[in-house]
Every structure is written in structure tokens, then in C-alpha cells.
Short mmCIF file of C-alpha atoms and ligand atoms in Angstrom, two decimals:
data_model
loop_
_atom_site.label_atom_id
_atom_site.label_comp_id
_atom_site.label_asym_id
_atom_site.label_seq_id
_atom_site.Cartn_x
_atom_site.Cartn_y
_atom_site.Cartn_z
CA UNK G 2 -31.74 -92.02 -17.46
CA UNK G 3 -30.92 -88.85 -17.37
CA UNK G 4 -32.31 -85.15 -17.82
CA UNK G 5 -31.59 -81.83 -19.52
CA UNK G 6 -31.97 -78.98 -18.38
CA UNK G 7 -31.38 -75.75 -20.68
CA UNK G 8 -31.69 -72.28 -18.79
CA UNK G 9 -32.99 -69.34 -20.68
CA UNK G 10 -32.05 -66.03 -18.88
CA UNK G 11 -34.26 -63.38 -20.53
CA UNK G 12 -37.64 -62.53 -19.15
CA UNK G 13 -39.99 -59.36 -21.08
CA UNK G 14 -40.12 -57.52 -17.54
CA UNK G 15 -38.67 -58.52 -13.62
CA UNK G 16 -41.78 -60.23 -11.39
CA UNK G 17 -41.74 -58.36 -8.14
CA UNK G 18 -41.39 -62.03 -6.94
CA UNK G 19 -38.57 -63.59 -8.75
CA UNK G 20 -35.21 -64.00 -7.13
CA UNK G 21 -34.15 -66.18 -10.10
CA UNK G 22 -31.91 -65.39 -13.10
CA UNK G 23 -32.46 -63.58 -16.26
CA UNK G 24 -31.83 -60.75 -17.41
CA UNK G 25 -34.66 -58.25 -19.54
CA UNK G 26 -32.25 -56.80 -21.85
CA UNK G 27 -32.71 -59.29 -25.06
CA UNK G 28 -29.15 -57.98 -27.09
CA UNK G 29 -27.15 -61.04 -25.68
CA UNK G 30 -29.83 -63.32 -27.23
CA UNK G 31 -28.15 -64.77 -30.37
CA UNK G 32 -24.83 -65.26 -28.35
CA UNK G 33 -26.03 -66.54 -25.71
CA UNK G 34 -27.96 -69.31 -27.95
CA UNK G 35 -24.32 -70.15 -29.68
CA UNK G 36 -23.47 -70.74 -26.80
CA UNK G 37 -25.81 -73.18 -25.20
CA UNK G 38 -25.36 -75.08 -28.02
CA UNK G 39 -21.28 -74.91 -26.76
CA UNK G 40 -21.27 -75.40 -24.24
CA UNK G 41 -24.00 -79.11 -24.80
CA UNK G 42 -21.24 -80.38 -27.08
CA UNK G 43 -17.84 -79.27 -24.52
CA UNK G 44 -20.05 -81.72 -22.09
CA UNK G 45 -21.58 -84.47 -23.93
CA UNK G 46 -19.57 -86.72 -22.48
CA UNK G 47 -20.37 -86.86 -18.17
CA UNK G 48 -23.34 -88.85 -19.17
CA UNK G 49 -21.15 -92.18 -20.28
CA UNK G 50 -23.77 -92.73 -23.09
CA UNK G 51 -26.99 -92.48 -20.56
CA UNK G 52 -29.89 -91.65 -22.36
CA UNK G 53 -31.37 -88.70 -22.12
CA UNK G 54 -35.30 -88.98 -21.61
CA UNK G 55 -36.06 -86.12 -21.18
CA UNK G 56 -35.22 -82.50 -21.79
CA UNK G 57 -36.73 -79.35 -19.94
CA UNK G 58 -36.35 -75.70 -21.30
CA UNK G 59 -36.77 -73.60 -18.34
CA UNK G 60 -35.74 -70.02 -16.75
CA UNK G 61 -36.29 -67.46 -17.09
CA UNK G 62 -39.10 -67.47 -20.30
CA UNK G 63 -37.67 -69.93 -22.46
CA UNK G 64 -40.69 -68.66 -24.87
CA UNK G 65 -39.21 -65.73 -25.53
CA UNK G 66 -36.66 -67.67 -27.74
CA UNK G 67 -38.25 -68.18 -31.62
CA UNK G 68 -38.84 -71.31 -32.99
CA UNK G 69 -35.80 -72.35 -34.88
CA UNK G 70 -33.63 -70.69 -31.57
CA UNK G 71 -35.70 -73.48 -29.61
CA UNK G 72 -34.80 -76.28 -32.87
CA UNK G 73 -30.52 -75.63 -33.32
CA UNK G 74 -30.83 -76.23 -29.39
CA UNK G 75 -32.95 -79.50 -29.32
CA UNK G 76 -30.32 -80.06 -32.49
CA UNK G 77 -27.40 -79.86 -30.36
CA UNK G 78 -28.41 -82.18 -27.43
CA UNK G 79 -29.89 -84.79 -30.62
CA UNK G 80 -25.93 -84.68 -32.03
CA UNK G 81 -24.44 -85.06 -29.40
CA UNK G 82 -26.54 -86.92 -27.07
CA UNK G 83 -28.44 -90.52 -26.91
CA UNK G 84 -32.18 -89.80 -26.57
CA UNK G 85 -35.08 -92.21 -25.34
CA UNK G 86 -36.99 -92.39 -28.24
CA UNK G 87 -40.11 -90.24 -27.14
CA UNK G 88 -38.44 -87.89 -24.18
CA UNK G 89 -40.26 -85.90 -23.23
CA UNK G 90 -39.84 -82.25 -23.80
CA UNK G 91 -41.18 -79.46 -21.93
CA UNK G 92 -41.04 -75.62 -22.97
CA UNK G 93 -41.73 -73.01 -19.86
CA UNK G 94 -44.06 -70.48 -21.64
CA UNK G 95 -45.67 -67.15 -20.50
CA UNK G 96 -48.89 -66.58 -22.10
CA UNK G 97 -48.37 -62.94 -23.77
CA UNK G 98 -45.59 -65.24 -25.87
CA UNK G 99 -48.67 -67.77 -26.81
CA UNK G 100 -50.46 -66.54 -29.92
CA UNK G 101 -52.46 -69.51 -31.67
CA UNK G 102 -50.37 -69.33 -34.55
CA UNK G 103 -47.18 -69.80 -32.23
CA UNK G 104 -48.52 -72.76 -30.40
CA UNK G 105 -49.36 -74.38 -33.59
CA UNK G 106 -45.89 -73.85 -34.36
CA UNK G 107 -44.97 -75.78 -31.25
CA UNK G 108 -47.37 -78.31 -31.60
CA UNK G 109 -44.98 -79.45 -34.96
CA UNK G 110 -41.62 -79.08 -32.75
CA UNK G 111 -40.44 -82.08 -30.88
CA UNK G 112 -41.89 -79.77 -27.90
CA UNK G 113 -44.46 -82.20 -26.58
CA UNK G 114 -45.05 -80.53 -22.68
CA UNK G 115 -45.77 -76.68 -22.57
CA UNK G 116 -45.75 -75.62 -18.31
CA UNK G 117 -47.24 -72.42 -18.77
CA UNK G 118 -47.18 -69.36 -16.82
CA UNK G 119 -50.07 -68.96 -15.45
CA UNK G 120 -49.87 -67.88 -11.88
CA UNK G 121 -53.39 -66.32 -11.84
CA UNK G 122 -57.01 -65.32 -13.62
CA UNK G 123 -57.57 -61.89 -11.46
CA UNK G 124 -55.78 -58.75 -12.79
CA UNK G 125 -55.21 -57.53 -9.72
CA UNK G 126 -53.16 -60.45 -8.46
CA UNK G 127 -51.08 -60.17 -12.02
CA UNK G 128 -50.33 -56.50 -11.67
CA UNK G 129 -49.55 -56.40 -7.85
CA UNK G 130 -46.69 -59.49 -9.11
CA UNK G 131 -45.77 -57.20 -12.07
CA UNK G 132 -46.90 -59.99 -14.48
CA UNK G 133 -45.91 -59.84 -18.22
CA UNK G 134 -49.37 -60.89 -18.76
CA UNK G 135 -53.05 -60.09 -18.73
CA UNK G 136 -55.91 -62.59 -17.49
CA UNK G 137 -57.06 -62.46 -20.70
CA UNK G 138 -53.80 -63.85 -22.38
CA UNK G 139 -54.19 -66.11 -19.47
CA UNK G 140 -57.30 -67.33 -20.64
CA UNK G 141 -57.62 -67.26 -24.74
CA UNK G 142 -53.43 -69.72 -24.47
CA UNK G 143 -55.13 -72.27 -22.79
CA UNK G 144 -57.62 -72.70 -25.08
CA UNK G 145 -55.40 -72.43 -27.84
CA UNK G 146 -53.15 -74.76 -26.36
CA UNK G 147 -55.84 -76.95 -24.99
CA UNK G 148 -56.77 -78.03 -28.66
CA UNK G 149 -52.85 -78.68 -29.99
CA UNK G 150 -51.13 -79.77 -27.05
CA UNK G 151 -52.47 -82.63 -24.82
CA UNK G 152 -49.67 -82.29 -21.97
CA UNK G 153 -50.33 -78.81 -20.26
CA UNK G 154 -48.76 -77.70 -16.87
CA UNK G 155 -50.02 -74.92 -14.78
CA UNK G 156 -48.43 -72.90 -12.71
CA UNK G 157 -50.63 -71.05 -9.91
CA UNK G 158 -49.71 -69.14 -7.04
CA UNK G 159 -51.44 -69.16 -4.09
CA UNK G 160 -51.11 -65.95 -0.89
CA UNK G 161 -51.25 -62.86 -2.72
CA UNK G 162 -51.55 -60.21 -0.34
CA UNK G 163 -55.12 -59.22 -0.59
CA UNK G 164 -56.66 -62.52 -2.69
CA UNK G 165 -59.09 -63.96 -0.59
CA UNK G 166 -60.21 -67.58 -0.43
CA UNK G 167 -63.06 -67.20 -2.08
CA UNK G 168 -61.13 -65.66 -4.94
CA UNK G 169 -58.46 -68.66 -4.54
CA UNK G 170 -60.63 -71.21 -5.05
CA UNK G 171 -62.54 -69.22 -8.09
CA UNK G 172 -58.72 -69.68 -9.84
CA UNK G 173 -58.87 -73.05 -9.38
CA UNK G 174 -61.48 -73.69 -10.84
CA UNK G 175 -61.23 -71.78 -13.64
CA UNK G 176 -57.64 -73.90 -14.01
CA UNK G 177 -59.91 -77.33 -13.79
CA UNK G 178 -62.21 -74.85 -16.28
CA UNK G 179 -59.82 -75.66 -19.03
CA UNK G 180 -59.05 -79.77 -18.54
CA UNK G 181 -55.04 -80.17 -17.85
CA UNK G 182 -53.44 -82.54 -16.65
CA UNK G 183 -51.31 -80.80 -14.42
CA UNK G 184 -50.85 -78.44 -11.83
CA UNK G 185 -47.63 -76.91 -10.85
CA UNK G 186 -48.38 -74.77 -7.27
CA UNK G 187 -45.87 -72.61 -4.80
CA UNK G 188 -46.92 -70.28 -1.90
CA UNK G 189 -45.60 -66.46 -2.78
CA UNK G 190 -42.52 -66.26 -0.95
CA UNK G 191 -41.01 -62.61 -0.30
CA UNK G 192 -37.06 -63.68 -1.65
CA UNK G 193 -34.63 -61.02 0.20
CA UNK G 194 -33.49 -58.09 -2.56
CA UNK G 195 -37.00 -58.48 -4.48
CA UNK G 196 -39.56 -55.72 -5.40
CA UNK G 197 -41.78 -57.84 -3.07
CA UNK G 198 -40.06 -57.66 -0.13
CA UNK G 199 -39.15 -53.34 -1.27
CA UNK G 200 -42.67 -52.69 -1.45
CA UNK G 201 -43.60 -54.36 2.00
CA UNK G 202 -41.03 -53.48 4.01
CA UNK G 203 -42.53 -49.64 2.49
CA UNK G 204 -46.81 -51.13 3.28
CA UNK G 205 -47.19 -50.58 -0.14
CA UNK G 206 -47.92 -53.89 -0.33
CA UNK G 207 -49.48 -56.09 3.02
CA UNK G 208 -47.47 -59.26 3.51
CA UNK G 209 -48.01 -62.67 3.44
CA UNK G 210 -49.80 -64.14 5.66
CA UNK G 211 -48.69 -67.69 6.56
CA UNK G 212 -52.09 -68.26 7.77
CA UNK G 213 -53.64 -68.10 5.12
CA UNK G 214 -51.60 -69.40 2.54
CA UNK G 215 -51.75 -72.64 4.61
CA UNK G 216 -55.43 -72.27 4.53
CA UNK G 217 -55.18 -71.96 0.44
CA UNK G 218 -52.64 -74.44 -0.13
CA UNK G 219 -55.29 -77.30 1.53
CA UNK G 220 -58.04 -75.61 -0.67
CA UNK G 221 -56.18 -76.19 -3.41
CA UNK G 222 -55.70 -80.11 -2.37
CA UNK G 223 -58.86 -80.52 -1.63
CA UNK G 224 -60.41 -79.55 -5.00
CA UNK G 225 -57.57 -81.23 -7.18
CA UNK G 226 -57.83 -84.28 -5.35
CA UNK G 227 -61.68 -84.22 -5.73
CA UNK G 228 -61.04 -83.61 -9.40
CA UNK G 229 -59.23 -86.94 -9.82
CA UNK G 230 -55.35 -85.06 -9.56
CA UNK G 231 -52.18 -87.49 -7.59
CA UNK G 232 -50.96 -84.97 -4.96
CA UNK G 233 -47.82 -86.46 -5.91
CA UNK G 234 -44.97 -84.12 -4.75
CA UNK G 235 -45.75 -80.83 -2.60
CA UNK G 236 -46.25 -78.02 -5.15
CA UNK G 237 -47.59 -80.79 -8.14
CA UNK G 238 -50.13 -82.03 -8.56
CA UNK G 239 -50.63 -84.68 -12.35
CA UNK G 240 -53.59 -87.17 -13.34
CA UNK G 241 -52.31 -90.49 -14.31
CA UNK G 242 -49.47 -90.13 -16.70
CA UNK G 243 -49.21 -86.96 -16.57
CA UNK G 244 -46.88 -86.41 -13.67
CA UNK G 245 -43.32 -84.25 -14.56
CA UNK G 246 -40.92 -86.80 -16.33
CA UNK G 247 -38.37 -84.06 -15.47
CA UNK G 248 -38.82 -83.33 -12.51
CA UNK G 249 -39.95 -86.78 -10.84
CA UNK G 250 -36.62 -87.95 -12.09
CA UNK G 251 -34.66 -84.78 -9.68
CA UNK G 252 -36.92 -85.56 -6.73
CA UNK G 253 -36.22 -89.86 -7.42
CA UNK G 254 -32.25 -88.22 -7.29
CA UNK G 255 -31.24 -88.88 -11.13
CA UNK G 256 -28.87 -87.11 -13.17
CA UNK G 257 -29.05 -84.42 -14.83
CA UNK G 258 -27.00 -81.84 -16.54
CA UNK G 259 -28.03 -78.22 -16.56
CA UNK G 260 -27.07 -75.99 -19.48
CA UNK G 261 -26.85 -72.21 -19.01
CA UNK G 262 -26.51 -69.75 -17.18
CA UNK G 263 -26.58 -70.20 -13.53
CA UNK G 264 -28.63 -74.31 -14.11
CA UNK G 265 -27.35 -76.39 -11.71
CA UNK G 266 -26.27 -79.92 -12.45
CA UNK G 267 -26.58 -83.30 -10.28
CA UNK G 268 -24.19 -86.99 -11.40
CA UNK G 269 -25.71 -88.59 -7.69
CA UNK G 270 -22.35 -87.84 -6.02
CA UNK G 271 -21.79 -84.18 -7.00
CA UNK G 272 -23.53 -81.39 -7.87
CA UNK G 273 -22.68 -77.94 -9.64
CA UNK G 274 -23.88 -74.35 -10.77
CA UNK G 275 -23.04 -72.46 -13.78
CA UNK G 276 -22.38 -68.53 -13.18
CA UNK G 277 -24.87 -66.52 -12.69
CA UNK G 278 -23.98 -64.34 -15.26
CA UNK G 279 -24.86 -63.92 -19.35
CA UNK G 280 -21.40 -62.13 -20.55
CA UNK G 281 -18.93 -64.01 -18.21
CA UNK G 282 -21.22 -67.37 -19.12
CA UNK G 283 -21.20 -66.51 -22.86
CA UNK G 284 -16.69 -65.58 -22.75
CA UNK G 285 -16.44 -68.82 -21.19
CA UNK G 286 -17.47 -71.11 -22.98
CA UNK G 287 -16.48 -68.89 -25.68
CA UNK G 288 -13.10 -69.54 -24.49
CA UNK G 289 -13.30 -73.18 -24.41
CA UNK G 290 -14.34 -73.27 -20.60
CA UNK G 291 -17.11 -74.57 -18.83
CA UNK G 292 -17.88 -71.48 -16.20
CA UNK G 293 -18.57 -74.54 -13.17
CA UNK G 294 -18.57 -74.26 -9.23
CA UNK G 295 -17.98 -78.66 -7.92
CA UNK G 296 -19.20 -79.59 -5.14
CA UNK G 297 -18.83 -82.43 -4.00
CA UNK G 298 -21.26 -84.38 -1.90
CA UNK G 299 -20.39 -85.99 1.21
CA UNK G 300 -22.11 -88.89 2.92
CA UNK G 301 -24.25 -87.00 5.32
CA UNK G 302 -25.36 -84.06 2.66
CA UNK G 303 -26.66 -87.20 0.16
CA UNK G 304 -28.39 -88.50 3.19
CA UNK G 305 -30.84 -84.68 3.42
CA UNK G 306 -30.93 -84.28 -0.16
CA UNK G 307 -33.20 -87.89 0.07
CA UNK G 308 -34.58 -86.88 2.58
CA UNK G 309 -35.62 -83.20 2.24
CA UNK G 310 -36.60 -83.96 -1.47
CA UNK G 311 -38.06 -88.07 -0.91
CA UNK G 312 -40.40 -86.35 2.01
CA UNK G 313 -41.94 -84.09 -0.84
CA UNK G 314 -43.27 -86.68 -2.09
CA UNK G 315 -45.62 -89.61 -1.95
CA UNK G 316 -42.87 -91.69 -2.81
CA UNK G 317 -41.88 -91.16 1.44
CA UNK G 318 -38.50 -92.33 2.18
CA UNK G 319 -37.77 -95.70 1.63
CA UNK G 320 -35.86 -96.73 5.53
CA UNK G 321 -34.52 -99.73 3.32
CA UNK G 322 -32.53 -97.83 1.41
CA UNK G 323 -31.21 -95.58 4.30
CA UNK G 324 -30.11 -97.82 5.47
CA UNK G 325 -28.71 -99.56 1.92
CA UNK G 326 -26.97 -96.09 1.00
CA UNK G 327 -25.73 -94.47 4.34
CA UNK G 328 -25.41 -97.61 6.82
CA UNK G 329 -26.94 -98.63 10.38
CA UNK G 330 -26.43 -95.62 11.44
CA UNK G 331 -28.49 -93.18 9.71
CA UNK G 332 -31.32 -95.96 9.18
CA UNK G 333 -31.35 -95.74 13.67
CA UNK G 334 -31.18 -91.88 13.73
CA UNK G 335 -33.73 -91.57 11.37
CA UNK G 336 -36.22 -93.52 13.91
CA UNK G 337 -35.06 -91.47 16.06
CA UNK G 338 -35.35 -88.51 14.79
CA UNK G 339 -39.37 -89.06 13.46
CA UNK G 340 -40.68 -90.54 16.50
CA UNK G 341 -42.12 -87.16 18.21
CA UNK G 342 -43.11 -86.34 14.92
CA UNK G 343 -45.41 -89.71 14.28
CA UNK G 344 -46.19 -88.86 17.84
CA UNK G 345 -47.47 -85.44 16.68
CA UNK G 346 -49.64 -86.86 13.35
CA UNK G 347 -47.03 -85.13 10.90
CA UNK G 348 -45.53 -87.60 9.69
CA UNK G 349 -46.61 -91.78 9.67
CA UNK G 350 -44.65 -95.38 8.63
CA UNK G 351 -45.76 -97.63 6.03
CA UNK G 352 -44.02 -100.08 3.99
CA UNK G 353 -41.27 -99.58 5.30
CA UNK G 354 -42.11 -95.82 3.96
CA UNK G 355 -41.92 -92.95 6.05
CA UNK G 356 -44.27 -89.82 4.73
CA UNK G 357 -45.91 -86.48 5.75
CA UNK G 358 -49.08 -87.44 6.55
CA UNK G 359 -51.98 -84.26 5.38
CA UNK G 360 -51.59 -82.29 8.71
CA UNK G 361 -48.10 -82.45 8.03
CA UNK G 362 -47.63 -81.55 4.05
CA UNK G 363 -47.84 -78.22 4.51
CA UNK G 364 -44.88 -78.51 7.23
CA UNK G 365 -42.97 -80.76 5.28
CA UNK G 366 -39.91 -78.49 4.60
CA UNK G 367 -39.34 -77.75 8.39
CA UNK G 368 -39.69 -81.64 9.49
CA UNK G 369 -37.22 -82.51 6.75
CA UNK G 370 -34.34 -80.56 8.01
CA UNK G 371 -35.57 -81.50 12.03
CA UNK G 372 -34.65 -84.95 10.53
CA UNK G 373 -30.52 -84.11 8.96
CA UNK G 374 -28.35 -85.31 9.89
CA UNK G 375 -25.19 -82.38 11.04
CA UNK G 376 -22.23 -84.26 10.09
S1 SF4 K 1 -41.44 -64.71 -16.62
FE1 SF4 K 1 -40.55 -66.36 -13.76
S2 SF4 K 1 -38.37 -65.98 -14.80
FE2 SF4 K 1 -38.82 -63.34 -15.72
S3 SF4 K 1 -39.36 -62.48 -13.51
FE3 SF4 K 1 -41.40 -63.38 -14.18
S4 SF4 K 1 -41.42 -65.40 -12.74
FE4 SF4 K 1 -38.75 -64.33 -13.05
#
């Protein structure tokens, strides 16, 4: 199984916290769409005939493309790759792009999953983050989307400065009221060189409070699990049958092709990343060149990667798999390094799988890095 990720590097405006690759100028949109389809063609042999089971439009803001443009790209995937009978095709979309007519139009396309960037139902939060939509648009788009799509995920951000735990709980309850089967939720992080980092430095916005983010993570977990969601990855909750196939494949180390500027690719042994610049990307593709840098992962890199992704998921880290894929030295190292965290009740071993406890979950990335091998 393999997946194709397609990066659409355009946004209406810059959210204050964002460090993804995007441009707020749509001048090169047509050229870029053509370049994406050409990159798909140039790389058609990379999967060696493996079946594509997921197609994911991420960004940026993919919902800024028209349905015809999206269809044009999907057609290029079908033309150049072997696609499974019923692939998961996800579109990341922002509420301000999802009018009633647009949702109906999308529901008639091959796109069968929407991932909607709600982030918050509160006006203050949306303004602080400089989102392009307002609270009303967040609600009305979900009312309409749930009438036409069964497979919907929404994104929520916690740990927003000034947002109390009560307000956060109201956000979750509002999300649940739309009966969506999947929620992705991330702590607001202050990335260097973002507007948010600069506002915090100048004292215009108060700093994020890690302790509060930690509390809000547990409010989220408890509320969603009590409502029938499975916490299947650190930031992802899904009802049975609605886990993101695209992201699950990524966490389980399956191959994926990243198309578009800044997109990453992985084939099990090598990782590649495309140039993070729209013009350079378009020019290279026009000359039949792939603007990609490739790194071959060492055995240690592959082990570290498996520990990082495995610990974040309910599937955990298979000790047997570590021994089979990396050898006894890595397995013994893992067992030895884990001991201190097992004693602190942050990790546990169940059926030969290493997993994080409830207490360890929020600290998962830090724990994983302590289990990494250096060489
Ligand atoms: S819409 Fe998404 S990609 Fe665009 S600026 Fe906001 S967070 Fe970043």
C-alpha cells in the first residue's frame, strides 16, 4: 500500500502561528497546478506498481483550488498510478471556502473525506490566531458538510493564551454536537520566526502556558473517549472505521510520495523533500527536473523513526519488530533505556509492545527521544 500527498502552497492570509510553506499570492496558481500534474507523471515509476490507497490534499489551503483544478490533479494520479478501487481521498479545507454549494459540488467529486480547519469556535481565539474564518462560518460549514459527507475530521487547537479550560471544554462540546467521526487536535506551539513568536516577545500576546496545555490535553482525551472516540495517535481521535488511513499508513512506516513544493516523500529507506519555494519548484519541473533532496536513512535513523512514530500510536512499538528489523543490540538497548520510564509509570509493556501510559502520553515525544540511539 502507498499514499500520495499533494501540497497546495497557497493561503488567503497567514495565521500567526503557522510555519508551513505557503504563499498568500495566488498569481502562480495555474502554473503550479500544471507543475503538480507533471511531477506526478515524472515520478510515476517510483512506486513500482504498488497500489495507491490514499490521496491527501494538504497545505496551505487546498480548498482554494476549484473543483476542476482538484479533479485535474486527481485525474493525473489515476492516469499515472495504480489506484485501489475505493481510495481514501482527503481534502483539507477551511470553513470560509466551504459554502453550501461548494460542499455539494465536492460531494459529487471523488473526494470522500474532508479535514476541516476549525481550530476554535470562539471569535477571540480565531482573531488571536489570525484565522481567515469566523466562529459563525465554522458552525455553518459543519452543519452543511455533515449533510453531504460522512467521513469528516475537524482540527482544534488547545493551549491558546487566554482560553480557559472551561472555554476549551465548550469548544470540544461544540465539535461533538456536529457528530463528526474524527478529531485532530494539537497544542498551539510557538514556532520561531512566526508572528506569534514576535507578538509574545513584544508582550502583545501572553506566552503559551505548557501546564494549561497539558490540562487541556487531558480534558480533550477524557471527553472524546467518553464519547466513543479511540485515541489512536497522540493528536488524533477517531470512531471505529474512521481512523485516517493516510496518516495511519504514515505512522506505520508505509511508503508515500510527496508532490508539490516542500512536500516530503518516504520509501522505507530514503526520505526526500521538495524545494520550499513555488517559483523554484515550477521552474525545475518545467525543465523535467525533480527539485528534491534525498537522504538515505541509516539503520539508526530508521530505528529512531520507528520509536518516535510507534510510541505516539495505540499500536505502540513492537519489541519483536525491533529485534527482527534492527537486531538484538537495538532490542536490548530499547529494553534498557525504557526501564526508567517503566518504573516512573510513563511506559509499559503489553503483549511484547512498548506503549505510553496515560500519564506518559503528553510527554511522549520527549520520552521517545530518550530511547533514540545516537549512532
Ligand atoms: S490556513 Fe493553515 S497553512 Fe495557511 S497559514 Fe493558516 S495554518 Fe498555515
